[in-house]
Amino acid sequence: MYRTDLAYEAHEGLAKNCDGVILETKNLKYGELVKIEITDEEAQKVVGKKIGKYVTYETPSFKHMDKDKRQEIIETLSSNLKEIIDIDREHILVVGLGNRRVTADSLGPRTIDKIKVTRQFFKAYKKDFDDDYNELAILVPGVMGVTGIETQNTIKGVIEKIKPTLIIAIDALASRKMKRLCSVIQLTNAGIEPGSGIGNMQGSLNKESMGIKIAAIGVPTVVDTATIVSDSIDLMKEKFTHKISVADEVLGLLGQLDENEKLGFIKEVLNPKYNDTYVTPTEIDELIEILSDVLSEVINVAVHPGFYSNEF
């Protein structure tokens, strides 16, 4: 089975439709919105994603955004974030997962830098609620390779001290298609597995493990080598579509395999030397800066009723 953190990629890779999955797609002016809800344990096993709601916004590029496109993205995602996690009056902890020192894995920490933090004011003025803002704190737990502490344990320790009612976690993900690198944003209420994007999982962050409701936001910033080889084969097949004999000659048996068989064969060939290699776009620095701006805006608008962007 191929490796992907995107629920709708996992679903589209199935050989047939699966009961227990509700799928809804909507074409917007600048992108496509895909909603998937996994409703039972059987569907969870088949799709390979936990029970819950997944909302994905895909656009050809986040690199070039005018005011209207930016507004569509922020309004669409902030409203869906509020909906899937039922945000009302909350004590919120926003967690930036990942490694600030590695650009492709720094989306969480870089987004955290731009979040509107309010907990200090609530404590200073001894307020429980405010008409315009929710109480919000931020945390960048780092990665075990740097801190020596499991991410899950750090977050649990903070939860015990400040007692939030909601966690919003941000992390970099992995995709099974090169075209989706840094062009997809996924929201879910099913939780997240820190480090999963690069195959270094450190335990699940979900309602069961944390004891409070959780929303996760992610963007695929890396693909593995098997994905690159697979996409290259698909592009060759597409190029030779009008010349069936040439395609058969060039691709041989690979051209006749289905997606899962092809990925399995490629991974077998690449193991063990190249299969753990991950690739990210050359302009990843610029893309992380743009995406962290967008995600912070989405969160600020979703959680703070009185937050108004200067862009609008």
PDB file of C-alpha atoms in Angstrom:
ATOM      1  CA  MET A   1       0.000   0.000   0.000  1.00  0.00           C
ATOM      2  CA  TYR A   2       1.299   3.477  -0.825  1.00  0.00           C
ATOM      3  CA  ARG A   3       2.162   6.026   1.867  1.00  0.00           C
ATOM      4  CA  THR A   4      -0.034   9.116   2.192  1.00  0.00           C
ATOM      5  CA  ASP A   5      -1.280  11.338   4.999  1.00  0.00           C
ATOM      6  CA  LEU A   6      -4.179  12.662   2.910  1.00  0.00           C
ATOM      7  CA  ALA A   7      -7.489  10.886   3.524  1.00  0.00           C
ATOM      8  CA  TYR A   8      -8.867  11.580   0.073  1.00  0.00           C
ATOM      9  CA  GLU A   9      -5.723  10.179  -1.557  1.00  0.00           C
ATOM     10  CA  ALA A  10      -6.134   6.999   0.485  1.00  0.00           C
ATOM     11  CA  HIS A  11      -9.781   6.808  -0.569  1.00  0.00           C
ATOM     12  CA  GLU A  12      -9.145   7.432  -4.274  1.00  0.00           C
ATOM     13  CA  GLY A  13      -6.556   4.651  -4.248  1.00  0.00           C
ATOM     14  CA  LEU A  14      -9.157   2.038  -3.317  1.00  0.00           C
ATOM     15  CA  ALA A  15     -10.132  -0.445  -6.001  1.00  0.00           C
ATOM     16  CA  LYS A  16     -13.850   0.063  -5.257  1.00  0.00           C
ATOM     17  CA  ASN A  17     -16.153   2.248  -3.200  1.00  0.00           C
ATOM     18  CA  CYS A  18     -16.231   1.518   0.509  1.00  0.00           C
ATOM     19  CA  ASP A  19     -19.299   1.510   2.757  1.00  0.00           C
ATOM     20  CA  GLY A  20     -18.898   3.742   5.781  1.00  0.00           C
ATOM     21  CA  VAL A  21     -17.308   6.585   3.792  1.00  0.00           C
ATOM     22  CA  ILE A  22     -19.236   9.760   2.960  1.00  0.00           C
ATOM     23  CA  LEU A  23     -17.641  11.743   0.157  1.00  0.00           C
ATOM     24  CA  GLU A  24     -18.551  15.256  -0.982  1.00  0.00           C
ATOM     25  CA  THR A  25     -16.700  17.401  -3.520  1.00  0.00           C
ATOM     26  CA  LYS A  26     -17.253  21.032  -4.415  1.00  0.00           C
ATOM     27  CA  ASN A  27     -15.571  23.126  -7.090  1.00  0.00           C
ATOM     28  CA  LEU A  28     -14.833  26.658  -5.913  1.00  0.00           C
ATOM     29  CA  LYS A  29     -13.542  29.555  -7.958  1.00  0.00           C
ATOM     30  CA  TYR A  30      -9.874  28.988  -7.122  1.00  0.00           C
ATOM     31  CA  GLY A  31      -9.745  25.407  -5.861  1.00  0.00           C
ATOM     32  CA  GLU A  32     -11.530  22.171  -5.057  1.00  0.00           C
ATOM     33  CA  LEU A  33     -12.989  21.314  -1.655  1.00  0.00           C
ATOM     34  CA  VAL A  34     -13.211  17.614  -0.770  1.00  0.00           C
ATOM     35  CA  LYS A  35     -14.976  16.396   2.376  1.00  0.00           C
ATOM     36  CA  ILE A  36     -14.611  12.815   3.566  1.00  0.00           C
ATOM     37  CA  GLU A  37     -16.192  11.336   6.666  1.00  0.00           C
ATOM     38  CA  ILE A  38     -15.133   7.880   7.829  1.00  0.00           C
ATOM     39  CA  THR A  39     -18.000   6.615   9.945  1.00  0.00           C
ATOM     40  CA  ASP A  40     -17.171   3.086  11.149  1.00  0.00           C
ATOM     41  CA  GLU A  41     -14.318   0.763  12.042  1.00  0.00           C
ATOM     42  CA  GLU A  42     -14.585  -1.327   8.885  1.00  0.00           C
ATOM     43  CA  ALA A  43     -14.137   1.764   6.704  1.00  0.00           C
ATOM     44  CA  GLN A  44     -11.275   2.841   8.959  1.00  0.00           C
ATOM     45  CA  LYS A  45      -9.473  -0.438   8.238  1.00  0.00           C
ATOM     46  CA  VAL A  46     -10.110  -0.325   4.490  1.00  0.00           C
ATOM     47  CA  VAL A  47      -9.125   3.324   3.966  1.00  0.00           C
ATOM     48  CA  GLY A  48      -6.344   3.265   6.525  1.00  0.00           C
ATOM     49  CA  LYS A  49      -7.481   6.496   8.186  1.00  0.00           C
ATOM     50  CA  LYS A  50      -9.125   6.959  11.574  1.00  0.00           C
ATOM     51  CA  ILE A  51     -12.855   7.542  12.061  1.00  0.00           C
ATOM     52  CA  GLY A  52     -13.595  11.235  11.706  1.00  0.00           C
ATOM     53  CA  LYS A  53     -14.081  14.130   9.316  1.00  0.00           C
ATOM     54  CA  TYR A  54     -11.451  15.226   6.796  1.00  0.00           C
ATOM     55  CA  VAL A  55     -11.675  18.446   4.778  1.00  0.00           C
ATOM     56  CA  THR A  56      -9.188  19.132   1.984  1.00  0.00           C
ATOM     57  CA  TYR A  57      -8.708  22.267  -0.085  1.00  0.00           C
ATOM     58  CA  GLU A  58      -6.581  21.822  -3.215  1.00  0.00           C
ATOM     59  CA  THR A  59      -5.439  24.546  -5.581  1.00  0.00           C
ATOM     60  CA  PRO A  60      -2.816  24.502  -8.357  1.00  0.00           C
ATOM     61  CA  SER A  61      -0.557  26.837  -6.376  1.00  0.00           C
ATOM     62  CA  PHE A  62      -0.445  28.759  -3.114  1.00  0.00           C
ATOM     63  CA  LYS A  63       2.541  30.654  -4.445  1.00  0.00           C
ATOM     64  CA  HIS A  64       0.572  33.206  -6.450  1.00  0.00           C
ATOM     65  CA  MET A  65      -2.467  34.512  -4.575  1.00  0.00           C
ATOM     66  CA  ASP A  66      -4.368  37.711  -5.169  1.00  0.00           C
ATOM     67  CA  LYS A  67      -6.710  39.169  -2.560  1.00  0.00           C
ATOM     68  CA  ASP A  68      -9.780  37.263  -3.804  1.00  0.00           C
ATOM     69  CA  LYS A  69      -8.063  33.878  -3.868  1.00  0.00           C
ATOM     70  CA  ARG A  70      -6.592  34.393  -0.412  1.00  0.00           C
ATOM     71  CA  GLN A  71     -10.004  35.360   0.932  1.00  0.00           C
ATOM     72  CA  GLU A  72     -11.632  32.244  -0.554  1.00  0.00           C
ATOM     73  CA  ILE A  73      -8.998  30.000   1.017  1.00  0.00           C
ATOM     74  CA  ILE A  74      -9.161  31.584   4.457  1.00  0.00           C
ATOM     75  CA  GLU A  75     -12.945  31.870   4.641  1.00  0.00           C
ATOM     76  CA  THR A  76     -13.477  28.328   3.326  1.00  0.00           C
ATOM     77  CA  LEU A  77     -10.990  26.672   5.654  1.00  0.00           C
ATOM     78  CA  SER A  78     -11.780  28.717   8.766  1.00  0.00           C
ATOM     79  CA  SER A  79     -15.508  28.000   8.472  1.00  0.00           C
ATOM     80  CA  ASN A  80     -14.852  24.283   7.929  1.00  0.00           C
ATOM     81  CA  LEU A  81     -12.417  24.189  10.865  1.00  0.00           C
ATOM     82  CA  LYS A  82     -15.095  25.653  13.135  1.00  0.00           C
ATOM     83  CA  GLU A  83     -17.613  23.155  11.807  1.00  0.00           C
ATOM     84  CA  ILE A  84     -15.646  19.913  12.128  1.00  0.00           C
ATOM     85  CA  ILE A  85     -14.447  20.648  15.657  1.00  0.00           C
ATOM     86  CA  ASP A  86     -17.477  22.642  16.867  1.00  0.00           C
ATOM     87  CA  ILE A  87     -15.499  25.654  18.066  1.00  0.00           C
ATOM     88  CA  ASP A  88     -17.449  27.868  20.432  1.00  0.00           C
ATOM     89  CA  ARG A  89     -16.009  29.282  23.648  1.00  0.00           C
ATOM     90  CA  GLU A  90     -12.796  27.380  24.235  1.00  0.00           C
ATOM     91  CA  HIS A  91      -9.504  27.376  26.081  1.00  0.00           C
ATOM     92  CA  ILE A  92      -7.222  26.598  23.138  1.00  0.00           C
ATOM     93  CA  LEU A  93      -3.710  25.216  22.823  1.00  0.00           C
ATOM     94  CA  VAL A  94      -2.227  25.521  19.336  1.00  0.00           C
ATOM     95  CA  VAL A  95       0.701  23.140  18.838  1.00  0.00           C
ATOM     96  CA  GLY A  96       3.296  23.583  16.104  1.00  0.00           C
ATOM     97  CA  LEU A  97       4.696  20.123  15.378  1.00  0.00           C
ATOM     98  CA  GLY A  98       7.949  19.563  13.525  1.00  0.00           C
ATOM     99  CA  ASN A  99      11.563  20.671  13.450  1.00  0.00           C
ATOM    100  CA  ARG A 100      12.255  24.379  12.972  1.00  0.00           C
ATOM    101  CA  ARG A 101      15.788  23.545  11.753  1.00  0.00           C
ATOM    102  CA  VAL A 102      14.527  21.501   8.780  1.00  0.00           C
ATOM    103  CA  THR A 103      12.653  23.721   6.344  1.00  0.00           C
ATOM    104  CA  ALA A 104      10.300  21.056   4.955  1.00  0.00           C
ATOM    105  CA  ASP A 105       9.364  20.086   8.528  1.00  0.00           C
ATOM    106  CA  SER A 106       9.096  23.620   9.927  1.00  0.00           C
ATOM    107  CA  LEU A 107       5.502  24.428   8.916  1.00  0.00           C
ATOM    108  CA  GLY A 108       4.151  23.947  12.443  1.00  0.00           C
ATOM    109  CA  PRO A 109       6.702  26.114  14.285  1.00  0.00           C
ATOM    110  CA  ARG A 110       6.618  28.812  11.577  1.00  0.00           C
ATOM    111  CA  THR A 111       2.810  28.991  11.724  1.00  0.00           C
ATOM    112  CA  ILE A 112       2.861  29.256  15.506  1.00  0.00           C
ATOM    113  CA  ASP A 113       4.931  32.449  15.239  1.00  0.00           C
ATOM    114  CA  LYS A 114       1.933  34.208  13.639  1.00  0.00           C
ATOM    115  CA  ILE A 115      -0.902  33.021  15.887  1.00  0.00           C
ATOM    116  CA  LYS A 116      -2.771  35.591  18.013  1.00  0.00           C
ATOM    117  CA  VAL A 117      -1.903  34.559  21.597  1.00  0.00           C
ATOM    118  CA  THR A 118      -4.325  35.775  24.285  1.00  0.00           C
ATOM    119  CA  ARG A 119      -3.974  33.586  27.386  1.00  0.00           C
ATOM    120  CA  GLN A 120      -1.730  36.113  29.140  1.00  0.00           C
ATOM    121  CA  PHE A 121      -4.456  38.778  28.941  1.00  0.00           C
ATOM    122  CA  PHE A 122      -7.131  36.433  30.249  1.00  0.00           C
ATOM    123  CA  LYS A 123      -4.916  35.642  33.225  1.00  0.00           C
ATOM    124  CA  ALA A 124      -3.883  39.262  33.849  1.00  0.00           C
ATOM    125  CA  TYR A 125      -7.494  40.504  33.871  1.00  0.00           C
ATOM    126  CA  LYS A 126      -8.929  37.338  35.451  1.00  0.00           C
ATOM    127  CA  LYS A 127     -11.372  36.828  32.575  1.00  0.00           C
ATOM    128  CA  ASP A 128     -13.129  33.598  31.674  1.00  0.00           C
ATOM    129  CA  PHE A 129     -14.484  34.719  28.299  1.00  0.00           C
ATOM    130  CA  ASP A 130     -14.280  37.638  25.910  1.00  0.00           C
ATOM    131  CA  ASP A 131     -16.653  38.670  23.126  1.00  0.00           C
ATOM    132  CA  ASP A 132     -13.872  39.014  20.564  1.00  0.00           C
ATOM    133  CA  TYR A 133     -11.240  36.451  21.531  1.00  0.00           C
ATOM    134  CA  ASN A 134     -10.921  32.952  22.932  1.00  0.00           C
ATOM    135  CA  GLU A 135      -8.224  32.157  25.454  1.00  0.00           C
ATOM    136  CA  LEU A 136      -5.328  30.790  23.404  1.00  0.00           C
ATOM    137  CA  ALA A 137      -1.804  29.600  24.165  1.00  0.00           C
ATOM    138  CA  ILE A 138       0.834  28.161  21.841  1.00  0.00           C
ATOM    139  CA  LEU A 139       3.408  25.395  22.141  1.00  0.00           C
ATOM    140  CA  VAL A 140       6.323  24.238  19.982  1.00  0.00           C
ATOM    141  CA  PRO A 141       7.327  20.909  21.565  1.00  0.00           C
ATOM    142  CA  GLY A 142      10.199  20.242  19.147  1.00  0.00           C
ATOM    143  CA  VAL A 143      11.183  16.766  18.007  1.00  0.00           C
ATOM    144  CA  MET A 144      12.598  13.953  20.105  1.00  0.00           C
ATOM    145  CA  GLY A 145      15.841  13.984  18.124  1.00  0.00           C
ATOM    146  CA  VAL A 146      16.487  17.511  19.416  1.00  0.00           C
ATOM    147  CA  THR A 147      14.767  17.623  22.826  1.00  0.00           C
ATOM    148  CA  GLY A 148      15.065  13.991  23.931  1.00  0.00           C
ATOM    149  CA  ILE A 149      11.399  14.118  24.963  1.00  0.00           C
ATOM    150  CA  GLU A 150       8.522  12.452  23.118  1.00  0.00           C
ATOM    151  CA  THR A 151       6.202  15.058  21.611  1.00  0.00           C
ATOM    152  CA  GLN A 152       3.149  13.394  23.132  1.00  0.00           C
ATOM    153  CA  ASN A 153       4.598  13.631  26.660  1.00  0.00           C
ATOM    154  CA  THR A 154       5.427  17.325  26.289  1.00  0.00           C
ATOM    155  CA  ILE A 155       1.892  18.129  25.155  1.00  0.00           C
ATOM    156  CA  LYS A 156       0.319  16.047  27.933  1.00  0.00           C
ATOM    157  CA  GLY A 157       2.421  17.902  30.506  1.00  0.00           C
ATOM    158  CA  VAL A 158       1.196  21.274  29.247  1.00  0.00           C
ATOM    159  CA  ILE A 159      -2.418  20.043  29.157  1.00  0.00           C
ATOM    160  CA  GLU A 160      -2.180  19.074  32.829  1.00  0.00           C
ATOM    161  CA  LYS A 161      -0.950  22.575  33.738  1.00  0.00           C
ATOM    162  CA  ILE A 162      -3.165  24.904  31.662  1.00  0.00           C
ATOM    163  CA  LYS A 163      -6.181  22.607  31.070  1.00  0.00           C
ATOM    164  CA  PRO A 164      -7.242  23.563  27.530  1.00  0.00           C
ATOM    165  CA  THR A 165     -10.549  22.344  26.069  1.00  0.00           C
ATOM    166  CA  LEU A 166      -9.237  22.151  22.492  1.00  0.00           C
ATOM    167  CA  ILE A 167      -5.924  21.413  20.771  1.00  0.00           C
ATOM    168  CA  ILE A 168      -5.171  22.567  17.235  1.00  0.00           C
ATOM    169  CA  ALA A 169      -2.081  20.797  15.905  1.00  0.00           C
ATOM    170  CA  ILE A 170      -0.194  21.823  12.754  1.00  0.00           C
ATOM    171  CA  ASP A 171       2.240  19.527  10.963  1.00  0.00           C
ATOM    172  CA  ALA A 172       3.904  18.755   7.638  1.00  0.00           C
ATOM    173  CA  LEU A 173       2.502  15.723   5.798  1.00  0.00           C
ATOM    174  CA  ALA A 174       3.456  13.357   2.990  1.00  0.00           C
ATOM    175  CA  SER A 175       1.581  12.893  -0.294  1.00  0.00           C
ATOM    176  CA  ARG A 176       1.582  10.135  -2.915  1.00  0.00           C
ATOM    177  CA  LYS A 177       1.460  12.638  -5.799  1.00  0.00           C
ATOM    178  CA  MET A 178       4.132  15.177  -6.677  1.00  0.00           C
ATOM    179  CA  LYS A 179       1.515  17.622  -7.974  1.00  0.00           C
ATOM    180  CA  ARG A 180       0.038  17.913  -4.477  1.00  0.00           C
ATOM    181  CA  LEU A 181       3.251  19.052  -2.812  1.00  0.00           C
ATOM    182  CA  CYS A 182       2.484  22.328  -1.002  1.00  0.00           C
ATOM    183  CA  SER A 183      -0.792  22.684  -2.918  1.00  0.00           C
ATOM    184  CA  VAL A 184      -3.183  20.957  -0.486  1.00  0.00           C
ATOM    185  CA  ILE A 185      -4.373  21.842   3.017  1.00  0.00           C
ATOM    186  CA  GLN A 186      -6.109  19.151   5.084  1.00  0.00           C
ATOM    187  CA  LEU A 187      -8.212  19.691   8.206  1.00  0.00           C
ATOM    188  CA  THR A 188      -9.413  16.828  10.386  1.00  0.00           C
ATOM    189  CA  ASN A 189     -10.923  16.100  13.782  1.00  0.00           C
ATOM    190  CA  ALA A 190      -9.424  12.592  13.782  1.00  0.00           C
ATOM    191  CA  GLY A 191      -6.086  13.673  15.231  1.00  0.00           C
ATOM    192  CA  ILE A 192      -2.571  13.377  13.879  1.00  0.00           C
ATOM    193  CA  GLU A 193       0.598  11.328  14.272  1.00  0.00           C
ATOM    194  CA  PRO A 194       3.637  13.612  14.756  1.00  0.00           C
ATOM    195  CA  GLY A 195       6.492  12.739  12.417  1.00  0.00           C
ATOM    196  CA  SER A 196       4.298  10.621  10.150  1.00  0.00           C
ATOM    197  CA  GLY A 197       5.186  12.734   7.118  1.00  0.00           C
ATOM    198  CA  ILE A 198       8.749  11.412   7.180  1.00  0.00           C
ATOM    199  CA  GLY A 199       7.984   7.985   8.627  1.00  0.00           C
ATOM    200  CA  ASN A 200       9.075   8.867  12.167  1.00  0.00           C
ATOM    201  CA  MET A 201       5.833   8.540  14.137  1.00  0.00           C
ATOM    202  CA  GLN A 202       5.953   9.434  17.834  1.00  0.00           C
ATOM    203  CA  GLY A 203       2.498   8.346  18.979  1.00  0.00           C
ATOM    204  CA  SER A 204      -0.974   9.557  18.092  1.00  0.00           C
ATOM    205  CA  LEU A 205      -2.424  12.887  19.134  1.00  0.00           C
ATOM    206  CA  ASN A 206      -6.192  12.424  19.275  1.00  0.00           C
ATOM    207  CA  LYS A 207      -9.122  12.789  21.642  1.00  0.00           C
ATOM    208  CA  GLU A 208      -8.458   9.363  23.152  1.00  0.00           C
ATOM    209  CA  SER A 209      -4.784   9.999  23.932  1.00  0.00           C
ATOM    210  CA  MET A 210      -5.088  13.655  24.978  1.00  0.00           C
ATOM    211  CA  GLY A 211      -8.452  13.563  26.745  1.00  0.00           C
ATOM    212  CA  ILE A 212      -9.811  16.645  24.936  1.00  0.00           C
ATOM    213  CA  LYS A 213     -11.036  17.366  21.429  1.00  0.00           C
ATOM    214  CA  ILE A 214      -8.390  17.986  18.792  1.00  0.00           C
ATOM    215  CA  ALA A 215      -8.187  19.435  15.304  1.00  0.00           C
ATOM    216  CA  ALA A 216      -5.223  18.793  13.030  1.00  0.00           C
ATOM    217  CA  ILE A 217      -4.092  20.895  10.079  1.00  0.00           C
ATOM    218  CA  GLY A 218      -1.513  19.644   7.614  1.00  0.00           C
ATOM    219  CA  VAL A 219       0.118  20.344   4.280  1.00  0.00           C
ATOM    220  CA  PRO A 220       2.119  17.755   2.285  1.00  0.00           C
ATOM    221  CA  THR A 221       5.656  19.093   1.949  1.00  0.00           C
ATOM    222  CA  VAL A 222       7.495  15.873   1.009  1.00  0.00           C
ATOM    223  CA  VAL A 223       7.147  12.819  -1.209  1.00  0.00           C
ATOM    224  CA  ASP A 224       9.232   9.652  -1.109  1.00  0.00           C
ATOM    225  CA  THR A 225      11.351   8.337  -3.968  1.00  0.00           C
ATOM    226  CA  ALA A 226       8.837   5.612  -4.849  1.00  0.00           C
ATOM    227  CA  THR A 227       6.221   8.309  -5.473  1.00  0.00           C
ATOM    228  CA  ILE A 228       8.551  10.185  -7.822  1.00  0.00           C
ATOM    229  CA  VAL A 229       9.321   7.022  -9.810  1.00  0.00           C
ATOM    230  CA  SER A 230       5.619   6.099  -9.947  1.00  0.00           C
ATOM    231  CA  ASP A 231       4.574   9.567 -11.130  1.00  0.00           C
ATOM    232  CA  SER A 232       7.316   9.487 -13.767  1.00  0.00           C
ATOM    233  CA  ILE A 233       5.972   6.187 -15.111  1.00  0.00           C
ATOM    234  CA  ASP A 234       2.457   7.666 -15.259  1.00  0.00           C
ATOM    235  CA  LEU A 235       3.755  10.685 -17.167  1.00  0.00           C
ATOM    236  CA  MET A 236       5.527   8.417 -19.676  1.00  0.00           C
ATOM    237  CA  LYS A 237       2.373   6.358 -20.101  1.00  0.00           C
ATOM    238  CA  GLU A 238       0.402   9.549 -20.731  1.00  0.00           C
ATOM    239  CA  LYS A 239       2.970  10.786 -23.242  1.00  0.00           C
ATOM    240  CA  PHE A 240       2.809   7.535 -25.219  1.00  0.00           C
ATOM    241  CA  THR A 241      -0.972   7.122 -25.019  1.00  0.00           C
ATOM    242  CA  HIS A 242      -1.396   7.669 -28.758  1.00  0.00           C
ATOM    243  CA  LYS A 243       1.298   5.078 -29.473  1.00  0.00           C
ATOM    244  CA  ILE A 244       0.176   1.935 -27.681  1.00  0.00           C
ATOM    245  CA  SER A 245       2.907  -0.260 -29.102  1.00  0.00           C
ATOM    246  CA  VAL A 246       5.597   2.212 -28.002  1.00  0.00           C
ATOM    247  CA  ALA A 247       4.112   2.444 -24.503  1.00  0.00           C
ATOM    248  CA  ASP A 248       4.072  -1.343 -24.171  1.00  0.00           C
ATOM    249  CA  GLU A 249       7.655  -1.544 -25.376  1.00  0.00           C
ATOM    250  CA  VAL A 250       8.959   1.201 -23.092  1.00  0.00           C
ATOM    251  CA  LEU A 251       7.016   0.383 -19.939  1.00  0.00           C
ATOM    252  CA  GLY A 252       6.621  -3.364 -20.283  1.00  0.00           C
ATOM    253  CA  LEU A 253       4.931  -5.016 -17.307  1.00  0.00           C
ATOM    254  CA  LEU A 254       5.062  -1.792 -15.247  1.00  0.00           C
ATOM    255  CA  GLY A 255       2.542  -0.202 -17.569  1.00  0.00           C
ATOM    256  CA  GLN A 256       0.068  -2.993 -16.880  1.00  0.00           C
ATOM    257  CA  LEU A 257       0.182  -2.924 -13.075  1.00  0.00           C
ATOM    258  CA  ASP A 258      -2.465  -1.158 -11.010  1.00  0.00           C
ATOM    259  CA  GLU A 259      -1.442   1.656  -8.668  1.00  0.00           C
ATOM    260  CA  ASN A 260      -0.832  -0.454  -5.561  1.00  0.00           C
ATOM    261  CA  GLU A 261       1.020  -3.195  -7.459  1.00  0.00           C
ATOM    262  CA  LYS A 262       3.201  -0.609  -9.153  1.00  0.00           C
ATOM    263  CA  LEU A 263       4.063   1.151  -5.883  1.00  0.00           C
ATOM    264  CA  GLY A 264       4.812  -2.166  -4.218  1.00  0.00           C
ATOM    265  CA  PHE A 265       7.162  -3.219  -7.005  1.00  0.00           C
ATOM    266  CA  ILE A 266       8.962   0.136  -7.020  1.00  0.00           C
ATOM    267  CA  LYS A 267       9.437   0.086  -3.243  1.00  0.00           C
ATOM    268  CA  GLU A 268      10.835  -3.444  -3.478  1.00  0.00           C
ATOM    269  CA  VAL A 269      13.356  -2.330  -6.099  1.00  0.00           C
ATOM    270  CA  LEU A 270      14.368   0.780  -4.139  1.00  0.00           C
ATOM    271  CA  ASN A 271      14.752  -0.997  -0.801  1.00  0.00           C
ATOM    272  CA  PRO A 272      16.828  -0.650   1.257  1.00  0.00           C
ATOM    273  CA  LYS A 273      19.089   2.001  -0.237  1.00  0.00           C
ATOM    274  CA  TYR A 274      16.671   4.640  -1.549  1.00  0.00           C
ATOM    275  CA  ASN A 275      13.230   3.940  -0.107  1.00  0.00           C
ATOM    276  CA  ASP A 276      13.759   6.164   2.954  1.00  0.00           C
ATOM    277  CA  THR A 277      14.690   9.193   0.847  1.00  0.00           C
ATOM    278  CA  TYR A 278      12.240  12.109   0.798  1.00  0.00           C
ATOM    279  CA  VAL A 279      12.146  15.024  -1.632  1.00  0.00           C
ATOM    280  CA  THR A 280      10.739  18.539  -1.250  1.00  0.00           C
ATOM    281  CA  PRO A 281      10.305  21.432  -3.755  1.00  0.00           C
ATOM    282  CA  THR A 282      13.305  23.641  -4.481  1.00  0.00           C
ATOM    283  CA  GLU A 283      11.375  26.759  -3.426  1.00  0.00           C
ATOM    284  CA  ILE A 284      10.327  25.209  -0.092  1.00  0.00           C
ATOM    285  CA  ASP A 285      11.546  28.242   1.926  1.00  0.00           C
ATOM    286  CA  GLU A 286       9.182  30.576   0.089  1.00  0.00           C
ATOM    287  CA  LEU A 287       6.306  28.081   0.155  1.00  0.00           C
ATOM    288  CA  ILE A 288       6.585  27.474   3.912  1.00  0.00           C
ATOM    289  CA  GLU A 289       6.497  31.227   4.507  1.00  0.00           C
ATOM    290  CA  ILE A 290       3.344  31.591   2.388  1.00  0.00           C
ATOM    291  CA  LEU A 291       1.618  28.540   3.855  1.00  0.00           C
ATOM    292  CA  SER A 292       2.393  29.539   7.441  1.00  0.00           C
ATOM    293  CA  ASP A 293       0.808  32.942   6.732  1.00  0.00           C
ATOM    294  CA  VAL A 294      -2.332  31.277   5.359  1.00  0.00           C
ATOM    295  CA  LEU A 295      -2.668  28.688   8.136  1.00  0.00           C
ATOM    296  CA  SER A 296      -2.181  31.233  10.910  1.00  0.00           C
ATOM    297  CA  GLU A 297      -4.873  33.398   9.310  1.00  0.00           C
ATOM    298  CA  VAL A 298      -7.232  30.416   9.061  1.00  0.00           C
ATOM    299  CA  ILE A 299      -6.750  29.606  12.755  1.00  0.00           C
ATOM    300  CA  ASN A 300      -7.007  33.209  13.935  1.00  0.00           C
ATOM    301  CA  VAL A 301     -10.265  33.758  12.030  1.00  0.00           C
ATOM    302  CA  ALA A 302     -11.712  30.417  13.181  1.00  0.00           C
ATOM    303  CA  VAL A 303     -10.990  30.762  16.902  1.00  0.00           C
ATOM    304  CA  HIS A 304     -11.243  34.508  17.529  1.00  0.00           C
ATOM    305  CA  PRO A 305     -14.730  35.919  16.757  1.00  0.00           C
ATOM    306  CA  GLY A 306     -13.393  39.473  16.686  1.00  0.00           C
ATOM    307  CA  PHE A 307     -10.322  38.814  14.578  1.00  0.00           C
ATOM    308  CA  TYR A 308     -10.338  40.738  11.305  1.00  0.00           C
ATOM    309  CA  SER A 309      -7.560  40.365   8.784  1.00  0.00           C
ATOM    310  CA  ASN A 310      -6.063  43.495   7.311  1.00  0.00           C
ATOM    311  CA  GLU A 311      -6.210  41.677   3.976  1.00  0.00           C
ATOM    312  CA  PHE A 312     -10.002  41.717   3.881  1.00  0.00           C
TER     313      PHE A 312
END
